[in-house]
C-alpha positions as YAML, in Angstrom:
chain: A
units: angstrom
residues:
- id: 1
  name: UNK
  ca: [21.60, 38.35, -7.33]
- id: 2
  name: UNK
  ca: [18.41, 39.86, -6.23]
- id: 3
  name: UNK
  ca: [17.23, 43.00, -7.76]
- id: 4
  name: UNK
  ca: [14.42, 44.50, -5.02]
- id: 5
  name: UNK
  ca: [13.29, 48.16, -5.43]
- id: 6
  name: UNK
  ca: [12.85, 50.73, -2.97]
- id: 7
  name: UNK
  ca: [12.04, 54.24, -1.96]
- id: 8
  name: UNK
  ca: [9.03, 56.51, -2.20]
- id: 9
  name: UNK
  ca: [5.36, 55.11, -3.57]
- id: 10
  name: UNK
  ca: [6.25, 55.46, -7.36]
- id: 11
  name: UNK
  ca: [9.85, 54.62, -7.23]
- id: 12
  name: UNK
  ca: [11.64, 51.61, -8.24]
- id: 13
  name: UNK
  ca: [15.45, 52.53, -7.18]
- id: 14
  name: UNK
  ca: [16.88, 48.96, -7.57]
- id: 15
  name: UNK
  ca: [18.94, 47.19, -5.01]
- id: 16
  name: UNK
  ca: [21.70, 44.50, -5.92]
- id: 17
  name: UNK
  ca: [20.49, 42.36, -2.81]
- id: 18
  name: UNK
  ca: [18.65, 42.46, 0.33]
- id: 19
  name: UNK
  ca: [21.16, 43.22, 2.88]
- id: 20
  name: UNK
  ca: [22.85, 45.84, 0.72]
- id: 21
  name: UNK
  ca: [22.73, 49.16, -1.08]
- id: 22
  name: UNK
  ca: [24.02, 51.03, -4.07]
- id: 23
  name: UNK
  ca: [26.16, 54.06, -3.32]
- id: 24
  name: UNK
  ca: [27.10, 56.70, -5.89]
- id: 25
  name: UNK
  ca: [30.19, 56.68, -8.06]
- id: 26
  name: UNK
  ca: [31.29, 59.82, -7.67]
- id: 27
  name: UNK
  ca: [31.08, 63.16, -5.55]
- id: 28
  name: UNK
  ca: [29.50, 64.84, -8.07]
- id: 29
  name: UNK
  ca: [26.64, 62.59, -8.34]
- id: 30
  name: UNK
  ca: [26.41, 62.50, -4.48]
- id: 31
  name: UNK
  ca: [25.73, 66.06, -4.68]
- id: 32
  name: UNK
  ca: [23.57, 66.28, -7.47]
- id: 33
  name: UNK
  ca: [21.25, 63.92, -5.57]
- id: 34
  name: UNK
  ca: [21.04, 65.52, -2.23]
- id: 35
  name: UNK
  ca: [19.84, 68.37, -4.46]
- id: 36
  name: UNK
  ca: [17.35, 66.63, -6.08]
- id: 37
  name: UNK
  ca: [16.16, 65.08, -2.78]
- id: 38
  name: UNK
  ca: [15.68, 68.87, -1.51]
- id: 39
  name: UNK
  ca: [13.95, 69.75, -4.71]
- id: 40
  name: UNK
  ca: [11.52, 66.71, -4.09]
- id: 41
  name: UNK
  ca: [10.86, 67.39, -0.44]
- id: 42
  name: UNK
  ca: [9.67, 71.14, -1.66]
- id: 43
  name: UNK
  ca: [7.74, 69.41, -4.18]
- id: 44
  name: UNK
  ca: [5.99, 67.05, -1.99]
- id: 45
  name: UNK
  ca: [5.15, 69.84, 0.54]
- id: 46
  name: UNK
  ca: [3.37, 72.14, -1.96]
- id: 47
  name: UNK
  ca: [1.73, 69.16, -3.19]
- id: 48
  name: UNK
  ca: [0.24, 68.16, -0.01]
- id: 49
  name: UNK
  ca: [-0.39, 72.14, 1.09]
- id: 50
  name: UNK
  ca: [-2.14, 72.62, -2.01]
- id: 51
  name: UNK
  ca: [-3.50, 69.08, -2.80]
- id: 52
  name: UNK
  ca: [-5.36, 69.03, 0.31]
- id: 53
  name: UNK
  ca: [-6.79, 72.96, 0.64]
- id: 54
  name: UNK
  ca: [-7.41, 73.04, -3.16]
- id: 55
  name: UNK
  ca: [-9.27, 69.34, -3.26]
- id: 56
  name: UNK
  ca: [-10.74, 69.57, -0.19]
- id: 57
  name: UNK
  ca: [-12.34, 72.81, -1.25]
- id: 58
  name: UNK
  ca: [-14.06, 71.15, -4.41]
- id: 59
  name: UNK
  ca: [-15.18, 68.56, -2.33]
- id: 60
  name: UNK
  ca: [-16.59, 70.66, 0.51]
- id: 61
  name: UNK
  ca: [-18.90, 72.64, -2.20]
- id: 62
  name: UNK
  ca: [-20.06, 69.95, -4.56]
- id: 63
  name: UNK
  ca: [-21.00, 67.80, -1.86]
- id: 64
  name: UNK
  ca: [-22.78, 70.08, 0.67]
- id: 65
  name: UNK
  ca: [-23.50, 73.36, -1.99]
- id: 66
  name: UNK
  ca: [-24.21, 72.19, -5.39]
- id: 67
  name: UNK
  ca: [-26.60, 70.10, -7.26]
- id: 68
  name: UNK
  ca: [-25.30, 66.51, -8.14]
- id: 69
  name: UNK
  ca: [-25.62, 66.74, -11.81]
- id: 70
  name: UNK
  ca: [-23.21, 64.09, -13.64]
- id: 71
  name: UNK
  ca: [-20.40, 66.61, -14.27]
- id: 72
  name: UNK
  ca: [-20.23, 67.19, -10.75]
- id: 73
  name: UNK
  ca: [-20.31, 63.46, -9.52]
- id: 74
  name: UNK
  ca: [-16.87, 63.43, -11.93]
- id: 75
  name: UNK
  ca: [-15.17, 66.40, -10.87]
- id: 76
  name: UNK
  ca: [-15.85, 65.15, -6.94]
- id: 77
  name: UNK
  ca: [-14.39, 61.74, -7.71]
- id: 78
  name: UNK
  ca: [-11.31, 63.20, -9.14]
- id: 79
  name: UNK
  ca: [-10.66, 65.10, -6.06]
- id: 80
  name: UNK
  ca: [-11.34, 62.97, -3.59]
- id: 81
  name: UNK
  ca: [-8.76, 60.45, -5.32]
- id: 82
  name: UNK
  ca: [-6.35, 63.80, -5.12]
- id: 83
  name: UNK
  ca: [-7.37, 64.28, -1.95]
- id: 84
  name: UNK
  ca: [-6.69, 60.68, -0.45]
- id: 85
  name: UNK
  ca: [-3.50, 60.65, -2.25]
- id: 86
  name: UNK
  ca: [-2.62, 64.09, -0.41]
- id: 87
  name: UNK
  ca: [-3.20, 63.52, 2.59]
- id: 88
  name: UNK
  ca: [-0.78, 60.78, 2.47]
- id: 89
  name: UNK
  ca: [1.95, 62.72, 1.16]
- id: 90
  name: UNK
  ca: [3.39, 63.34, 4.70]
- id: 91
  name: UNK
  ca: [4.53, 59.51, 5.06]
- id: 92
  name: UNK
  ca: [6.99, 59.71, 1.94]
- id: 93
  name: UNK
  ca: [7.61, 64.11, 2.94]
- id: 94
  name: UNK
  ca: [9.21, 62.07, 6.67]
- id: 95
  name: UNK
  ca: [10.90, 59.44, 4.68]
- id: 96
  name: UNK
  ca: [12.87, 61.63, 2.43]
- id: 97
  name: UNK
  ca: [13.54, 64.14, 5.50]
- id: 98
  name: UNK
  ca: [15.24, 61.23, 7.12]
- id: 99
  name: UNK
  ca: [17.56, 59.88, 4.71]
- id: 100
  name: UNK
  ca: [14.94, 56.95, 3.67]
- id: 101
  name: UNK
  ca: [14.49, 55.82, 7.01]
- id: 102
  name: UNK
  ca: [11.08, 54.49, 7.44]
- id: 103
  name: UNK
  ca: [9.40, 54.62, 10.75]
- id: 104
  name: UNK
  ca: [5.42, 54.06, 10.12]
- id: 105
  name: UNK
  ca: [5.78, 50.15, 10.17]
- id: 106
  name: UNK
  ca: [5.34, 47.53, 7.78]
- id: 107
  name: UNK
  ca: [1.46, 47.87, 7.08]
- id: 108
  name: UNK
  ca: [1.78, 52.06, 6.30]
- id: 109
  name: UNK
  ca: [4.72, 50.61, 3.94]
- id: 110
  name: UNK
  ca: [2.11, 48.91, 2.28]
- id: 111
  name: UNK
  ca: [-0.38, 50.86, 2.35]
- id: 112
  name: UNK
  ca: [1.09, 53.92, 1.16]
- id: 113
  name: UNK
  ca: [2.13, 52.65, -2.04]
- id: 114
  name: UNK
  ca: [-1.13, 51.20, -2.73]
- id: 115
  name: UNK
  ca: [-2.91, 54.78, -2.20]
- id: 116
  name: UNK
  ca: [-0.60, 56.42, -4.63]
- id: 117
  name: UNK
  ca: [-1.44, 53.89, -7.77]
- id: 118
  name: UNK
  ca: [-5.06, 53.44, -6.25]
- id: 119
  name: UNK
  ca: [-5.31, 57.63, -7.38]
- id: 120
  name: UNK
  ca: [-3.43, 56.81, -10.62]
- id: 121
  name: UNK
  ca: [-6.43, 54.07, -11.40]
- id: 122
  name: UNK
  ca: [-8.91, 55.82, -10.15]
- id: 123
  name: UNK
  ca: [-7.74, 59.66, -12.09]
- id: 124
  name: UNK
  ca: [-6.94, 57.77, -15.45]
- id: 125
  name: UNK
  ca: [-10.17, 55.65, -15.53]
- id: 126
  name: UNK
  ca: [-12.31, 58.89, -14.27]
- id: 127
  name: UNK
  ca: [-10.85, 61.01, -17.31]
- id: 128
  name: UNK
  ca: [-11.37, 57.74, -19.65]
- id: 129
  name: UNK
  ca: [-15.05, 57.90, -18.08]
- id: 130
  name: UNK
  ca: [-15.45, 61.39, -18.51]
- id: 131
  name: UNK
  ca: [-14.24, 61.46, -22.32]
- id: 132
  name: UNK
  ca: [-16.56, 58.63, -23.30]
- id: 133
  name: UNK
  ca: [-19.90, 60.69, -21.37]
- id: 134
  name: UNK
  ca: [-19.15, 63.83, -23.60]
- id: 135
  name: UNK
  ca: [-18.79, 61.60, -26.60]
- id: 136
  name: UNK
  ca: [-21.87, 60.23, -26.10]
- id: 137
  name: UNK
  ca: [-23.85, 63.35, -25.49]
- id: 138
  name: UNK
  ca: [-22.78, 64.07, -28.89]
- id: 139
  name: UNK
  ca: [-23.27, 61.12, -30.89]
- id: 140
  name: UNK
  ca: [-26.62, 60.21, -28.88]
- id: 141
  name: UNK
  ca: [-28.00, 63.58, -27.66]
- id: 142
  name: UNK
  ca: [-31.92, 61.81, -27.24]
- id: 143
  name: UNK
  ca: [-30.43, 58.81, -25.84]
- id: 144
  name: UNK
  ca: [-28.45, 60.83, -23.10]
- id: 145
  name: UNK
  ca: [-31.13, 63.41, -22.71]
- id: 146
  name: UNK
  ca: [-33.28, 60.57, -21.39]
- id: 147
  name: UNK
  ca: [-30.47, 58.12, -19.81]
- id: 148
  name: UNK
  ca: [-27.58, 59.93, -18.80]
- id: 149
  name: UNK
  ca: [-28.42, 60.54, -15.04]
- id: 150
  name: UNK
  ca: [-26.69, 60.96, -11.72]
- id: 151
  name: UNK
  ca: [-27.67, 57.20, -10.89]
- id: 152
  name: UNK
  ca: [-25.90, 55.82, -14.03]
- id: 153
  name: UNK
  ca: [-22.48, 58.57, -13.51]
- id: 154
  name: UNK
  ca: [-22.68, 56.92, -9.58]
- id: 155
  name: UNK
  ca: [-22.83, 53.48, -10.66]
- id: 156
  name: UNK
  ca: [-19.85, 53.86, -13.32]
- id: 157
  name: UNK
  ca: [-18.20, 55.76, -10.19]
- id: 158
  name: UNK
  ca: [-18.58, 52.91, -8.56]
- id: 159
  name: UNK
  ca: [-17.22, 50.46, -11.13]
- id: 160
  name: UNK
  ca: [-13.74, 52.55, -11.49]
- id: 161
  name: UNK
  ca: [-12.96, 52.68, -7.56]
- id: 162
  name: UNK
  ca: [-13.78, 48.71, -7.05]
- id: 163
  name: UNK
  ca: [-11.40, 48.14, -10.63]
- id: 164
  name: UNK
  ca: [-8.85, 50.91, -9.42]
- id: 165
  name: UNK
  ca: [-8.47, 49.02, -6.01]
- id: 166
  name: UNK
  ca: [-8.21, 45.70, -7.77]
- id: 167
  name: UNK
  ca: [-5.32, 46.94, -9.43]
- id: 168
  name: UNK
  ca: [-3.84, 48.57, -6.89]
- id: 169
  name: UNK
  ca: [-3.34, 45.15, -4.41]
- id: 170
  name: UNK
  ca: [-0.06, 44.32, -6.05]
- id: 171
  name: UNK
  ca: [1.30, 47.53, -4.82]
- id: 172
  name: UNK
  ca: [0.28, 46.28, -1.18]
- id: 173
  name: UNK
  ca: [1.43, 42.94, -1.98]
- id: 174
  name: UNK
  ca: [4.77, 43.57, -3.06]
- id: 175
  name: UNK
  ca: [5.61, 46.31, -0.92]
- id: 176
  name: UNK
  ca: [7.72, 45.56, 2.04]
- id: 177
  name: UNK
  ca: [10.39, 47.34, 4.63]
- id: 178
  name: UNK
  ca: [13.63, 46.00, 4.77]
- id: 179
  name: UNK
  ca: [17.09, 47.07, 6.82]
- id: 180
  name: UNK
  ca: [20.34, 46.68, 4.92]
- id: 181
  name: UNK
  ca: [23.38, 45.66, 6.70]
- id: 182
  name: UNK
  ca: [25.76, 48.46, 7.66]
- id: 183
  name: UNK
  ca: [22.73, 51.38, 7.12]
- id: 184
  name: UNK
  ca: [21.31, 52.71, 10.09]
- id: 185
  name: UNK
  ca: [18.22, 53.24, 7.64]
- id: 186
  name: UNK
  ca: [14.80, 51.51, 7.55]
- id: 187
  name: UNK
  ca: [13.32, 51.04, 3.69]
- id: 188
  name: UNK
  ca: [10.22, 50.91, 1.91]
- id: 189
  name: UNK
  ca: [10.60, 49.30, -0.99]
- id: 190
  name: UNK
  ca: [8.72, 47.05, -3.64]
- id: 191
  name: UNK
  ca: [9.71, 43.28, -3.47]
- id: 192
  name: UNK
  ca: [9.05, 41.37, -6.47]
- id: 193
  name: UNK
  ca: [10.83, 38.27, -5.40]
- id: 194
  name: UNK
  ca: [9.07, 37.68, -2.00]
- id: 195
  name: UNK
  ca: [11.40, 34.28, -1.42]
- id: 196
  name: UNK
  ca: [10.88, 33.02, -4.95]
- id: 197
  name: UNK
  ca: [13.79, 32.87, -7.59]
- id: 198
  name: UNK
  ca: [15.46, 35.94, -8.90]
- id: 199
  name: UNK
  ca: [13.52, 35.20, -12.83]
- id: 200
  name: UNK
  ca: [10.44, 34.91, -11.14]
- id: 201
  name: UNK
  ca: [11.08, 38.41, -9.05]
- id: 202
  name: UNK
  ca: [12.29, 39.90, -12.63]
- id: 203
  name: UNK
  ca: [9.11, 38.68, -14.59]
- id: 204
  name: UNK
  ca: [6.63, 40.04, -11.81]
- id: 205
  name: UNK
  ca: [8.49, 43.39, -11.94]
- id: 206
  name: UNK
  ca: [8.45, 42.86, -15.86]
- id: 207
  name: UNK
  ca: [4.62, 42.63, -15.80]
- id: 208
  name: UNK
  ca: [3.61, 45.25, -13.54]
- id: 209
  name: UNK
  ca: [6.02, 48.24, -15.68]
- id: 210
  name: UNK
  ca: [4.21, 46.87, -19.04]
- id: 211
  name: UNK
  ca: [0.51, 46.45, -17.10]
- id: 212
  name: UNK
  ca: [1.17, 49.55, -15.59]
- id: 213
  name: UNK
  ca: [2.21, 51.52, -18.69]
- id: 214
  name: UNK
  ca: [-0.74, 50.29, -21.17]
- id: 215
  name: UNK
  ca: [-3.31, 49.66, -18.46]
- id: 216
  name: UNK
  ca: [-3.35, 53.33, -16.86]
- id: 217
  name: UNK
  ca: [-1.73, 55.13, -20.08]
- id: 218
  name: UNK
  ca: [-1.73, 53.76, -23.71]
- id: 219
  name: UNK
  ca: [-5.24, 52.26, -23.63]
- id: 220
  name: UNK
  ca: [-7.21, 55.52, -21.41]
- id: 221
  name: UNK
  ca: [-5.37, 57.79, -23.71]
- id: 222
  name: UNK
  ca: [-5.96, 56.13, -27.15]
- id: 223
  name: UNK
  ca: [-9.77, 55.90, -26.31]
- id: 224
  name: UNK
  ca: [-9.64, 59.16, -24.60]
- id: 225
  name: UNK
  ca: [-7.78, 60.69, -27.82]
- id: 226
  name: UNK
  ca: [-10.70, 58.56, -29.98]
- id: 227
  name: UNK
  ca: [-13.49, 60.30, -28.20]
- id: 228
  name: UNK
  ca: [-12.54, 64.09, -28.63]
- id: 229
  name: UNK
  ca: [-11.63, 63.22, -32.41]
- id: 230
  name: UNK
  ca: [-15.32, 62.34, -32.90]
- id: 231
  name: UNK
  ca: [-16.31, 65.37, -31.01]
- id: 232
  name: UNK
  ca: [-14.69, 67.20, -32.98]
- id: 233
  name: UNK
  ca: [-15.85, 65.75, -36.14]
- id: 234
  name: UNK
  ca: [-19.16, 65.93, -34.94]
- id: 235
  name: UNK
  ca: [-18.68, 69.88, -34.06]
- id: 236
  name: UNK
  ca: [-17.27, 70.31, -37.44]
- id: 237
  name: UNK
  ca: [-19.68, 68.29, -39.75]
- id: 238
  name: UNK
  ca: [-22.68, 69.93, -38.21]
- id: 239
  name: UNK
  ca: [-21.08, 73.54, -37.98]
- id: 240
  name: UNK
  ca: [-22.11, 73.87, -34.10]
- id: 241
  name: UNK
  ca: [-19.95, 76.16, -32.46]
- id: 242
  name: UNK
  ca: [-19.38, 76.07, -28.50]
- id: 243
  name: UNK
  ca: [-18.07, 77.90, -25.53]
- id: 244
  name: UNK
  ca: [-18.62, 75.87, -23.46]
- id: 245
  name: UNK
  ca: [-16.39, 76.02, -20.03]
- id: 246
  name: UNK
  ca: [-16.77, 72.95, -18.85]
- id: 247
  name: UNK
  ca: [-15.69, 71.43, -21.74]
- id: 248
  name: UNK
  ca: [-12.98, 73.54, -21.66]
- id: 249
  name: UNK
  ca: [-12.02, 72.32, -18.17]
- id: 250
  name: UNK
  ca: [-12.15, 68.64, -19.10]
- id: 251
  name: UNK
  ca: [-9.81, 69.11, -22.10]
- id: 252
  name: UNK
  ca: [-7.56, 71.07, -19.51]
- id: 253
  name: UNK
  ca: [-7.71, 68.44, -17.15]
- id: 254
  name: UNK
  ca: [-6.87, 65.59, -19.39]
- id: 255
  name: UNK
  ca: [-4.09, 67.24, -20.90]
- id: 256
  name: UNK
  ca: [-2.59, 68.55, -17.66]
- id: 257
  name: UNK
  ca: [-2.80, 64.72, -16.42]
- id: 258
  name: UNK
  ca: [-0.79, 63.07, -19.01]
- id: 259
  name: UNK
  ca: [1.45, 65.48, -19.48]
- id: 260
  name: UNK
  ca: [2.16, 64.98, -15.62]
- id: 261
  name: UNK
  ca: [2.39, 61.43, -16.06]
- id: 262
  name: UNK
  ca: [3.87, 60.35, -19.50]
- id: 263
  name: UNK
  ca: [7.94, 60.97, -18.13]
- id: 264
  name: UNK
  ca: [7.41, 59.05, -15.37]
- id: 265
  name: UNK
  ca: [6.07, 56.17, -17.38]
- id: 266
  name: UNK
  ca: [9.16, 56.19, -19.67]
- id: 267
  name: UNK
  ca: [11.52, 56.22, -16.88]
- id: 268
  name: UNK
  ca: [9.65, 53.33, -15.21]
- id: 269
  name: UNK
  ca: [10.67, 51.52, -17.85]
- id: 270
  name: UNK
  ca: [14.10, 52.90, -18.12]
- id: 271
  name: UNK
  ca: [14.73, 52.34, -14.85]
- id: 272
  name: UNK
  ca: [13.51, 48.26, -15.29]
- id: 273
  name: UNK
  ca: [16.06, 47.79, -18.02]
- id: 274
  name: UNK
  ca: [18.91, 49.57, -16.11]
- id: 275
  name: UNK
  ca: [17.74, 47.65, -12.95]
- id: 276
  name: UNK
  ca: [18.55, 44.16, -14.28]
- id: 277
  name: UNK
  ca: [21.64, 45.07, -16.37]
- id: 278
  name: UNK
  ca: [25.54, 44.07, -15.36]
- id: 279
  name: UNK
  ca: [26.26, 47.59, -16.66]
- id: 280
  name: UNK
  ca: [25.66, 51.21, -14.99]
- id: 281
  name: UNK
  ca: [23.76, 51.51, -17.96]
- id: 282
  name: UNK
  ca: [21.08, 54.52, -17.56]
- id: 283
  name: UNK
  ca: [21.47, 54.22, -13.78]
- id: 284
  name: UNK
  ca: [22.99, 58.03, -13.18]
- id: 285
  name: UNK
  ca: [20.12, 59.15, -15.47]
- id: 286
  name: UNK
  ca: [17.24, 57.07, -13.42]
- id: 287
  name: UNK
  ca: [18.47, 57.99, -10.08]
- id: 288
  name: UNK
  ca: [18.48, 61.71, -11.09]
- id: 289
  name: UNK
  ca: [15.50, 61.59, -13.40]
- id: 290
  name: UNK
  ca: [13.34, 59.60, -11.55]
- id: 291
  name: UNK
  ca: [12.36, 61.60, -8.43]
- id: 292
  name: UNK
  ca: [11.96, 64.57, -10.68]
- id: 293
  name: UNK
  ca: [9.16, 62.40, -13.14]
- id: 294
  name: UNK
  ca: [7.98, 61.43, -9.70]
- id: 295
  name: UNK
  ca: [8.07, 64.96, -8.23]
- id: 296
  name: UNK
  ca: [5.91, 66.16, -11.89]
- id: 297
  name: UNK
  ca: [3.12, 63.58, -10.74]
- id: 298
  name: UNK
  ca: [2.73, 64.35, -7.71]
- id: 299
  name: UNK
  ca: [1.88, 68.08, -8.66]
- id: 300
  name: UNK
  ca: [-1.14, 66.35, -10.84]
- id: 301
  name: UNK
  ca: [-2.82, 65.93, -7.76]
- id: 302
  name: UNK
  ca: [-2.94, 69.51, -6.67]
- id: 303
  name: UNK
  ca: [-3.31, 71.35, -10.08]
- id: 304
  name: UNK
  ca: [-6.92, 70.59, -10.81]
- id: 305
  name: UNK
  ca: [-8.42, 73.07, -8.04]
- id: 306
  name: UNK
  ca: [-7.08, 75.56, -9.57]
- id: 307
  name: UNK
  ca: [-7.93, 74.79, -13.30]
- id: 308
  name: UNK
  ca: [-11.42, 74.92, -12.57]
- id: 309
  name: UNK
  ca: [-10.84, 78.38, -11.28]
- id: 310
  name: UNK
  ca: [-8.62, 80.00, -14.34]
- id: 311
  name: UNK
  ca: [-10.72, 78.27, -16.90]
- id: 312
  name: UNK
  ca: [-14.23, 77.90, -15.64]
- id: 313
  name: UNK
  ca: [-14.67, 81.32, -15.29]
- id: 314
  name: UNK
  ca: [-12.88, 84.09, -16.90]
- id: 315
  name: UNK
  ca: [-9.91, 86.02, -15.61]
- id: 316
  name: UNK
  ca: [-11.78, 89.04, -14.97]
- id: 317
  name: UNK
  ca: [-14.15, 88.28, -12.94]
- id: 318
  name: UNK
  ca: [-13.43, 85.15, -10.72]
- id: 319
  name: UNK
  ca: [-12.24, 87.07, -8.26]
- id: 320
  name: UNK
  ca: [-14.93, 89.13, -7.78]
- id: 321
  name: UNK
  ca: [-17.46, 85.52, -7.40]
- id: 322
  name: UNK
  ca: [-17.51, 83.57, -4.95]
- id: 323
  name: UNK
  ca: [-15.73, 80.36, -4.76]
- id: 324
  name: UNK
  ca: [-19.10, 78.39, -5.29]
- id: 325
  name: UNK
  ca: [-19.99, 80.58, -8.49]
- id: 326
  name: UNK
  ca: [-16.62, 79.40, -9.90]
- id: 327
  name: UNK
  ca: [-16.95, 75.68, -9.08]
- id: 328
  name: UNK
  ca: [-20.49, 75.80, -10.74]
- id: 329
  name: UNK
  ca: [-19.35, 77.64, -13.87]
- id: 330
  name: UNK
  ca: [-16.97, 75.16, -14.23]
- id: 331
  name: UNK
  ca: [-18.81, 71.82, -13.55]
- id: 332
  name: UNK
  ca: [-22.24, 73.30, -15.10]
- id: 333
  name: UNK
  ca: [-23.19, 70.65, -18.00]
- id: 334
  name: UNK
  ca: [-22.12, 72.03, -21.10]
- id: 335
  name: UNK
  ca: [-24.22, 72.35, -24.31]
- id: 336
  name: UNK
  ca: [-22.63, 70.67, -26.89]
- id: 337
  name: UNK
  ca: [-25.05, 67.81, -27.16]
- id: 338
  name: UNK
  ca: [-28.20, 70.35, -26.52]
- id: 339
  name: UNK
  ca: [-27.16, 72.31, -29.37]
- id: 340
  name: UNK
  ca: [-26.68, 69.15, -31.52]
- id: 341
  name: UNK
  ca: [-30.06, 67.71, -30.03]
- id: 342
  name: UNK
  ca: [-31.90, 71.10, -31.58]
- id: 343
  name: UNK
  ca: [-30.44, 70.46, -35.01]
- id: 344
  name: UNK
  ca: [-32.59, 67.73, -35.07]
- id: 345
  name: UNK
  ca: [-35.23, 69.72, -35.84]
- id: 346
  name: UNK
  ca: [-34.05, 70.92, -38.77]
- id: 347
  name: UNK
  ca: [-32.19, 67.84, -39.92]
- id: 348
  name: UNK
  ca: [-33.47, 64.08, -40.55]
- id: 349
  name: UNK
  ca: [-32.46, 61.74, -37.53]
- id: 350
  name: UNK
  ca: [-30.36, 59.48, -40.39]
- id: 351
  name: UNK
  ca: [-27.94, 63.26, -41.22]
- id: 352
  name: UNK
  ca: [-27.05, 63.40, -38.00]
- id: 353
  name: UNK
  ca: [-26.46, 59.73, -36.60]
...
């Protein structure tokens, strides 16, 4: 038996073989799946109505009206991985319309699945990035008074897009379109076995759920996690006190992203141990929960915009700034390691590091 996935760029809906496809067991589950198909396409559409205004926005102003500082070469990379991933949106927003029936071609098959996991990569290891830069402005305030520039934030940049794409080409690899017998419907759907043997097709699939999960989850968020605890510590043992919106935005950010992210991690790996089982074990759940996780991270990629308006500027008075005021406020370097920098005037170098 061949187990082969399929549907939209995150999804791994299993398929007993490659000329056939599951049906549901019941009316009721027919039903509660045609809703949650309609709930997805709304979804999707707000996601790429907002995703694309909102990031396109941020990019418009901190390319053309604001001055690159290092904060601002983050905050632009973020959203033009949204952004990418947005505009792209429409290709699975067509498929779901018509019943899974793919009509961009093999190569937009492809391709569109590698986009969506290239802006997973590329988010995670931005926010990983991000965390470690306002750790070190804390530990080392000299160091990064005199080192952290623009150049260095472009050249890490440039480091997380080239790794983010590397790990992306499996998604491209293994991502093929395929017509079942008896369906008048075209799918796009990820093909571990690619003519090899059904283990070798279940260990590829096997790999990329546990790479997946610990490469673009448990390791970012352990070191991410790691670097605000020493902030923290820092803050506390040196009884600085901060306000700092931009630091405020990052923390919203991070926390916004995994939170976005961490159900559909779980059910990608529920939905590899119900893929490969005799049973119908956990496959109602999957098929239901899964476009709902996948629905949740799709929103990640539009919600950013707009916490960098609520939180880099207060309630009051954003709407009375303009929309270039706000983006500044909120991307403005914060002071945290200036105001531990100063304590070194009162302090010996050894208190402090």
């Amino acid at each position: 038996m061949e187990n082969i996935t399929t549907a939209f760029p995150f999804f791994d809906i299993t398929l007993l073989d490659d000329t056939t496809v599951n049906t549901t067991d019941s009316y009721d589950e027919e039903i509660v799946l045609h809703i949650v198909d309609y709930f997805s396409l709304v979804i999707y559409s707000l996601a790429f109505l907002l995703g694309t205004i909102g990031n396109g926005l941020v990019i418009w102003f901190t390319i053309f009206r604001m001055k690159k500082t290092v904060n601002v070469i983050w905050f632009l990379n973020l959203a033009i991985a949204d952004f990418v991933f947005t505009l792209f949106l429409p290709l699975s927003i067509i498929y779901l319309a018509n019943n899974f029936y793919w009509i961009f071609g093999n190569f937009m098959c492809k391709l569109n699945s590698m986009v969506a996991f290239l802006n997973l990569y590329a988010s995670v290891f931005l926010l990983t990035a991000i965390s470690v830069d306002r750790c070190a402005s804390v530990i080392f305030p000299v160091w990064c008074q005199n080192h952290r520039t623009p150049r260095m934030a472009l050249r890490v940049v440039m480091a997380v897009w080239i790794l983010a794409f590397i790990l992306s080409l499996p998604y491209f690899i293994f991502r093929d379109t395929l017509k079942p017998k008896h369906y008048e419907i075209l799918l796009c759907y990820n093909n571990f076995k690619r003519g090899e043997s059904d283990d070798i097709g279940i260990s590829r699939h096997k790999a990329t759920v546990i790479f997946r999960f610990f490469a673009a989850f448990i390791i970012p968020f352990s070191i991410i996690v790691t670097s605000y605890s020493v902030i923290a510590f820092r803050i506390q043992r040196n009884h600085m006190t901060t306000s700092s919106k931009p630091f405020k935005v990052i923390i919203a950010v991070i926390i916004t992203f995994f939170l976005c992210w961490l159900p559909y991690h779980i059910f990608s790996i529920l939905e590899f141990h119900s893929a490969y089982r005799d049973d119908d074990y956990l496959s109602e759940e999957v098929h239901i929960g899964f476009p709902l996780t996948t629905s949740l991270a799709f929103m990640n990629s539009c919600v950013n915009p707009f916490l960098y308006v609520f939180i880099g500027r207060d309630f009051k008075d954003k709407f009375g700034k303009s929309i270039q005021s706000i983006f500044e406020k909120a991307f403005n370097e914060d002071s945290v390691h200036k105001d531990l920098k100063s304590k070194t005037k009162s302090t010996s170098t050894s208190q402090i590091l």
